XYZ file of C-alpha atoms in Angstrom:
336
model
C -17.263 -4.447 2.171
C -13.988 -3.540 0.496
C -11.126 -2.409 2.544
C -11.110 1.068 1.282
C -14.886 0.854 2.596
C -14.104 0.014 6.204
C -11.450 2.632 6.363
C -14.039 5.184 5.033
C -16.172 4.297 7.927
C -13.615 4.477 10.480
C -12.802 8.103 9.601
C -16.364 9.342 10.077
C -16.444 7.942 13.075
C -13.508 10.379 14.529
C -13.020 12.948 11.799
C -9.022 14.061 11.916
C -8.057 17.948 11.436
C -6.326 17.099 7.712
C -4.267 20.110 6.762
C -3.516 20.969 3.493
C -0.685 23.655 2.831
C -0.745 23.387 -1.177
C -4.878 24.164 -0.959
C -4.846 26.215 -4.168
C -4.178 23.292 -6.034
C -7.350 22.461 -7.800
C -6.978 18.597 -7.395
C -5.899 19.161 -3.524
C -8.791 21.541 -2.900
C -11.507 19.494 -4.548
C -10.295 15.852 -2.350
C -9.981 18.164 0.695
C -13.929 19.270 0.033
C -15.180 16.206 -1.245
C -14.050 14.177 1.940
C -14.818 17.146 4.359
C -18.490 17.494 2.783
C -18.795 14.069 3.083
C -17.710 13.731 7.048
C -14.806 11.789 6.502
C -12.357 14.625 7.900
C -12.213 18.522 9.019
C -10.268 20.324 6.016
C -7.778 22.630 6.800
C -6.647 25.077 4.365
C -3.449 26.788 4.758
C -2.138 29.715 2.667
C -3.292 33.184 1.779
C -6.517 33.177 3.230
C -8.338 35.932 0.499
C -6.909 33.961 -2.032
C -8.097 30.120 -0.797
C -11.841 31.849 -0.611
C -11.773 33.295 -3.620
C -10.585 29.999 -5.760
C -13.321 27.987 -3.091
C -15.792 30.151 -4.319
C -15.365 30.251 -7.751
C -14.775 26.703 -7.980
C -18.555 26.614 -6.513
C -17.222 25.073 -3.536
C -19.223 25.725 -0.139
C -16.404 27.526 1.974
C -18.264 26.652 5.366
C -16.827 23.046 5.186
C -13.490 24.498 5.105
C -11.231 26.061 8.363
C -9.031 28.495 6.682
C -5.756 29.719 8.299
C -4.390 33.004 7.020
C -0.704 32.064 6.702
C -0.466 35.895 7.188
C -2.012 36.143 10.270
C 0.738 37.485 12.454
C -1.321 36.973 16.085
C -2.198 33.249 14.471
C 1.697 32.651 13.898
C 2.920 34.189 16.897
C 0.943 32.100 18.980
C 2.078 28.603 16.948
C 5.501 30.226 17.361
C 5.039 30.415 20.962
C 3.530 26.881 21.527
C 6.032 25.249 19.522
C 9.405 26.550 20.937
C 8.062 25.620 24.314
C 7.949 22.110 23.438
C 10.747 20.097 24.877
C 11.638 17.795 21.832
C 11.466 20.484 18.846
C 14.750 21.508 16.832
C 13.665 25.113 15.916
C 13.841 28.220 17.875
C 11.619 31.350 17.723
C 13.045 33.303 14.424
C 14.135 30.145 12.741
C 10.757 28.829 12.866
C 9.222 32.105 12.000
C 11.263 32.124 8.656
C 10.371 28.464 7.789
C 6.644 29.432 8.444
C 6.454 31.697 5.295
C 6.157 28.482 3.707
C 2.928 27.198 4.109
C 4.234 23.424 4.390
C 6.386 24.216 7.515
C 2.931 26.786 8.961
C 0.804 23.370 8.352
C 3.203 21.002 10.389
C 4.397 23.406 12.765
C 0.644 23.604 13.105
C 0.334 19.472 13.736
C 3.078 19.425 15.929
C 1.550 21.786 18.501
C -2.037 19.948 18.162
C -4.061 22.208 15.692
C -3.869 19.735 12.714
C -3.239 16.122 12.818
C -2.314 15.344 9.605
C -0.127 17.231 7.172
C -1.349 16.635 3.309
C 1.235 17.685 0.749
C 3.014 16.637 -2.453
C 1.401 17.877 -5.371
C 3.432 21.231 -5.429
C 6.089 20.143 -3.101
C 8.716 17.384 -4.003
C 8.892 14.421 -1.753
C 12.236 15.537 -0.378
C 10.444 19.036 0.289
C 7.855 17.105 2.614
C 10.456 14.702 3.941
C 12.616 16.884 5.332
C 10.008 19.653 6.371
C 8.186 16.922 8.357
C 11.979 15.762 9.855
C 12.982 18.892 10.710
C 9.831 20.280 11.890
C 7.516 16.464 13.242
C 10.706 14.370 14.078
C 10.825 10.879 13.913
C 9.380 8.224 16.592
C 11.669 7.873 19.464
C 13.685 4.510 18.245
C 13.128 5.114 15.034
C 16.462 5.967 12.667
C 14.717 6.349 9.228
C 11.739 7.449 6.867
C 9.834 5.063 5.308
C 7.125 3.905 3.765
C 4.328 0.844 3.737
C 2.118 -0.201 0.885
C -1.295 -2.300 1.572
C -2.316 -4.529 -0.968
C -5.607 -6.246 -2.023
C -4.977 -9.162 -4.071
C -7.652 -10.850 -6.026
C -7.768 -15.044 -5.265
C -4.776 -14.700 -2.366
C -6.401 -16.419 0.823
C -3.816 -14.930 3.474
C -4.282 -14.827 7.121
C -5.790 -11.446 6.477
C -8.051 -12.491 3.425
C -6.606 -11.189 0.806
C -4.956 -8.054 1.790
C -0.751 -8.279 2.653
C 0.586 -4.845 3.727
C 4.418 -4.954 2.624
C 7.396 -2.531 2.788
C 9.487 -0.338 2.356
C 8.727 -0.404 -1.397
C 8.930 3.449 -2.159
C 11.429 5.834 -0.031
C 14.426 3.865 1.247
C 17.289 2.837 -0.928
C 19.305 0.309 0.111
C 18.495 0.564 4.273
C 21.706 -0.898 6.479
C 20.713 -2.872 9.476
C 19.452 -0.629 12.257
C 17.566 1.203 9.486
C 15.522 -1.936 8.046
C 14.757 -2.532 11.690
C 13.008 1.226 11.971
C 11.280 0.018 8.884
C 10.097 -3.508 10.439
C 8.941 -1.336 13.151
C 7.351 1.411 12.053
C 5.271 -0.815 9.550
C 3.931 -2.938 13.127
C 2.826 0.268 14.281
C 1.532 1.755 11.257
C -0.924 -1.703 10.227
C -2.122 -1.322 14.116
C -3.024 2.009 13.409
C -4.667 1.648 10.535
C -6.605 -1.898 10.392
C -6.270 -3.236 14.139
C -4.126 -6.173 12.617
C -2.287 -7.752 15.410
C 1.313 -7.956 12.789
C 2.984 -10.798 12.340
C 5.921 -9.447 10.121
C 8.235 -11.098 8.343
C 12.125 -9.893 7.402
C 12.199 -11.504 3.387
C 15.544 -12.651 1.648
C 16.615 -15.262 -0.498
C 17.397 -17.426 2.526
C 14.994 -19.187 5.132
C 16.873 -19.297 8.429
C 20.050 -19.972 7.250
C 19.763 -22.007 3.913
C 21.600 -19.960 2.258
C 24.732 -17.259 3.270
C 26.192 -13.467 2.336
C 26.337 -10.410 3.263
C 22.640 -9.354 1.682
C 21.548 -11.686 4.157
C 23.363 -11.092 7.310
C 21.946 -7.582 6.797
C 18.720 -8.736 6.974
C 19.545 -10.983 10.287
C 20.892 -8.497 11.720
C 17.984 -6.007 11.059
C 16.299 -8.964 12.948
C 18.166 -8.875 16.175
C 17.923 -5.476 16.107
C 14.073 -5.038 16.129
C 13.645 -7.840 18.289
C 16.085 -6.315 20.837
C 14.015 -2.989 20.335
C 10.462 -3.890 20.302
C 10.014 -7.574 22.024
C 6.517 -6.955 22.114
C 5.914 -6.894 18.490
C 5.797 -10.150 16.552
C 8.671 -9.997 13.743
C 11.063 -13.179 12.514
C 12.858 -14.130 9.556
C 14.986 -14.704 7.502
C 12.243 -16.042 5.413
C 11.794 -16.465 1.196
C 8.365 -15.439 0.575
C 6.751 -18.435 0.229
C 7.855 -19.647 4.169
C 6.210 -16.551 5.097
C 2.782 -16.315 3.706
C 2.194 -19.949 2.809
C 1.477 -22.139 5.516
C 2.501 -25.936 3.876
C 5.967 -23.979 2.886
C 7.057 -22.917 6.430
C 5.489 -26.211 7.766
C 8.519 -27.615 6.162
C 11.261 -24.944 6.043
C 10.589 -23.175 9.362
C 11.330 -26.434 11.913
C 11.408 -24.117 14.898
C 7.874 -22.465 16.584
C 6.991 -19.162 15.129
C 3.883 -17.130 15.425
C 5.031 -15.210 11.686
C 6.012 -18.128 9.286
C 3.619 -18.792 6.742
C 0.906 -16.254 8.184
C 2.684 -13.251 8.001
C 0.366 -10.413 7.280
C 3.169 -7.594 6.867
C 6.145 -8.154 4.440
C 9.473 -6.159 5.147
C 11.713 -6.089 2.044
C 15.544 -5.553 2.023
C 15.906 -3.001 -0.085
C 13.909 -1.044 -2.888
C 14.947 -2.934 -5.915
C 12.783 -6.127 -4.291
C 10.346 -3.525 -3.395
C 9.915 -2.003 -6.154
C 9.812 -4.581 -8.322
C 7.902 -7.038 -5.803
C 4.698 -4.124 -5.504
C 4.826 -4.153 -9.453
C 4.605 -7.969 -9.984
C 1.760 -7.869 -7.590
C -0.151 -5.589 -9.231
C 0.442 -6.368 -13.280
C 0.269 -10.198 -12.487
C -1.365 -10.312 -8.994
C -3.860 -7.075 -10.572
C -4.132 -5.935 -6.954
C -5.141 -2.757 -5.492
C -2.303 -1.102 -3.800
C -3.021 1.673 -1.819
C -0.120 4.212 -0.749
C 2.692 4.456 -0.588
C 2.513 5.962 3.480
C 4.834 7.653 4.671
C 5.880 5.788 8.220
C 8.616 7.003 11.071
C 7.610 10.554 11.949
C 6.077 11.206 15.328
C 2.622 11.818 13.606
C 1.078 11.519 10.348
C 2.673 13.216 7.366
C 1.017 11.986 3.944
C 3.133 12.853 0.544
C 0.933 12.112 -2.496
C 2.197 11.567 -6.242
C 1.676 14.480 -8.270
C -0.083 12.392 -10.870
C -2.643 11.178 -8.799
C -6.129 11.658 -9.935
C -8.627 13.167 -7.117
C -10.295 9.737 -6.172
C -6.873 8.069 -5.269
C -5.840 11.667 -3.227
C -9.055 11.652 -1.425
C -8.755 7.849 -0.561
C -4.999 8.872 0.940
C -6.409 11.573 2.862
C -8.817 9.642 4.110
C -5.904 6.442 4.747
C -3.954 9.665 6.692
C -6.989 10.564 8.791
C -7.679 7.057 10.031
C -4.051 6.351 11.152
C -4.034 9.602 12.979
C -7.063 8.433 15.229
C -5.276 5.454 15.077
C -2.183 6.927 16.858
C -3.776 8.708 19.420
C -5.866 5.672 20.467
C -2.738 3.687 20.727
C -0.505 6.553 22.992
């Protein structure tokens, strides 16, 4: 059984409330009926209610396996209104909220942070920076946590890691060039967010050009510092470095470069890179030379699941996303 395969089987076993704010979209409203039809999640539609059942049924879609919420409904908003502003760690008050909410991206999250949805779904008709900073201003971020990121999981063909051959690595998408405190947040949040989703037990490793002090600079005293600071932050979670790549994952490699005990080197299972040009780049290798399945990128930091999809994405990598969203959303709540 594929990864993808025991993630599908986790979500049936707790469907999630997905919502989905840009439901008009053909591609969005076919993955949000294909995985509620198929028990993998409860789809949410949010807009103009007479319009989302008119495009449901002429796109010969059964509208029963749909909740539709009437951006429009003034008793519906009042009431999310309500709920929300009496929440103690919310940014919005009553008529600021109520203007955002003509947008049916804010309606949807205002909707998740009071409890009605648990995911948010966007991307397709919104920009990333429209979902990032709807789901800041409107979500918030983890207590702790400083920045927005994102986490990548990857299935490699032939790599035997301490996971098989799956290595979940960021931030490879979302942010830049991350100073200290922030790569912590991103060290972090990508713990969390593998705990969430697979039940790993991370062992994550800070990557530079440097194993524990082998080499020097300022691109890796960022990186140490990042260190300190998660450490100092989260002492429960298991994360060390400075490590090159091959003293984290490969066991003979940190045998001889690592001389001190650590439960990460050479069987790290999560990869934190300092900054996106490794990211980038390192997620591309992996898949043109690696040819591995990468799944994401997930959006990580906010204080529950928000899911930004690329625009080009075809409906079978959307629905797997949605599906990705649904499971770390259980995942959260299980872990509260």
């Amino acid at each position: 059984m594929s990864v993808l395969d025991k993630i599908y089987e986790k979500a049936k076993q707790d469907p999630q409330k997905v919502a989905f704010p840009e439901a008009a979209n053909e591609k969005m409203m076919q993955a949000a009926y294909e995985t509620g039809k198929e028990g993998y999640i409860i789809p949410v539609l949010v807009g103009n209610a007479a319009e989302l059942e008119a495009l449901a049924a002429e796109r010969g879609y059964d509208v029963s396996v749909f909740q539709i919420v009437d951006i429009h409904d003034e008793a519906y908003k009042n009431s999310v209104i309500e709920r929300y502003v009496a929440l103690e760690d919310t940014r919005l008050k009553e008529k600021a909220l109520g203007r955002r909410m003509e947008d049916s991206l804010y309606f949807a999250m205002a909707m998740q942070k009071i409890g009605d949805a648990d995911v948010t779904f966007a991307g397709i008709d919104n920009t990333t920076g429209d979902v990032l900073l709807a789901g800041q201003m409107i979500i918030g971020l983890k207590p702790g946590i400083s920045t927005i990121s994102s986490i990548g999981l990857c299935d490699i063909p032939g790599y035997e890691g301490s996971e098989g051959s799956l290595l979940a690595v960021g931030d490879s998408a979302v942010c830049t060039n991350p100073n200290p405190e922030q790569l912590a947040s991103i060290a972090i949040s990508a713990c969390d967010t593998v705990h969430e989703l697979l039940d790993w037990e991370p062992r994550c490793a800070m990557i530079s050009y440097s194993t524990l002090g082998s080499g020097q600079g300022e691109l890796i005293d960022k990186v140490t510092q990042a260190l300190a600071i998660a450490n100092e932050q989260r002492p429960d979670l298991n994360i060390d470095g400075e490590f090159q790549l091959d003293a984290a994952i490969v066991p003979a490699v940190a045998a001889k470069k690592v001389t001190r005990e650590s439960k990460v080197a050479g069987k790290a299972n999560v990869l934190i890179w300092p900054d996106l040009n490794v990211g980038n780049t390192a997620v591309k290798l992996i898949q043109q030379f690696g040819h591995a399945d990468a799944y994401g990128p997930m959006l990580q930091g906010f204080n529950s699941i928000v899911c930004d999809c690329s625009r080009g994405a075809p409906v079978s990598e959307i629905k797997g996303n949605v599906v990705i969203s649904a499971v770390r959303a259980a995942g959260s709540k299980s872990n509260r």
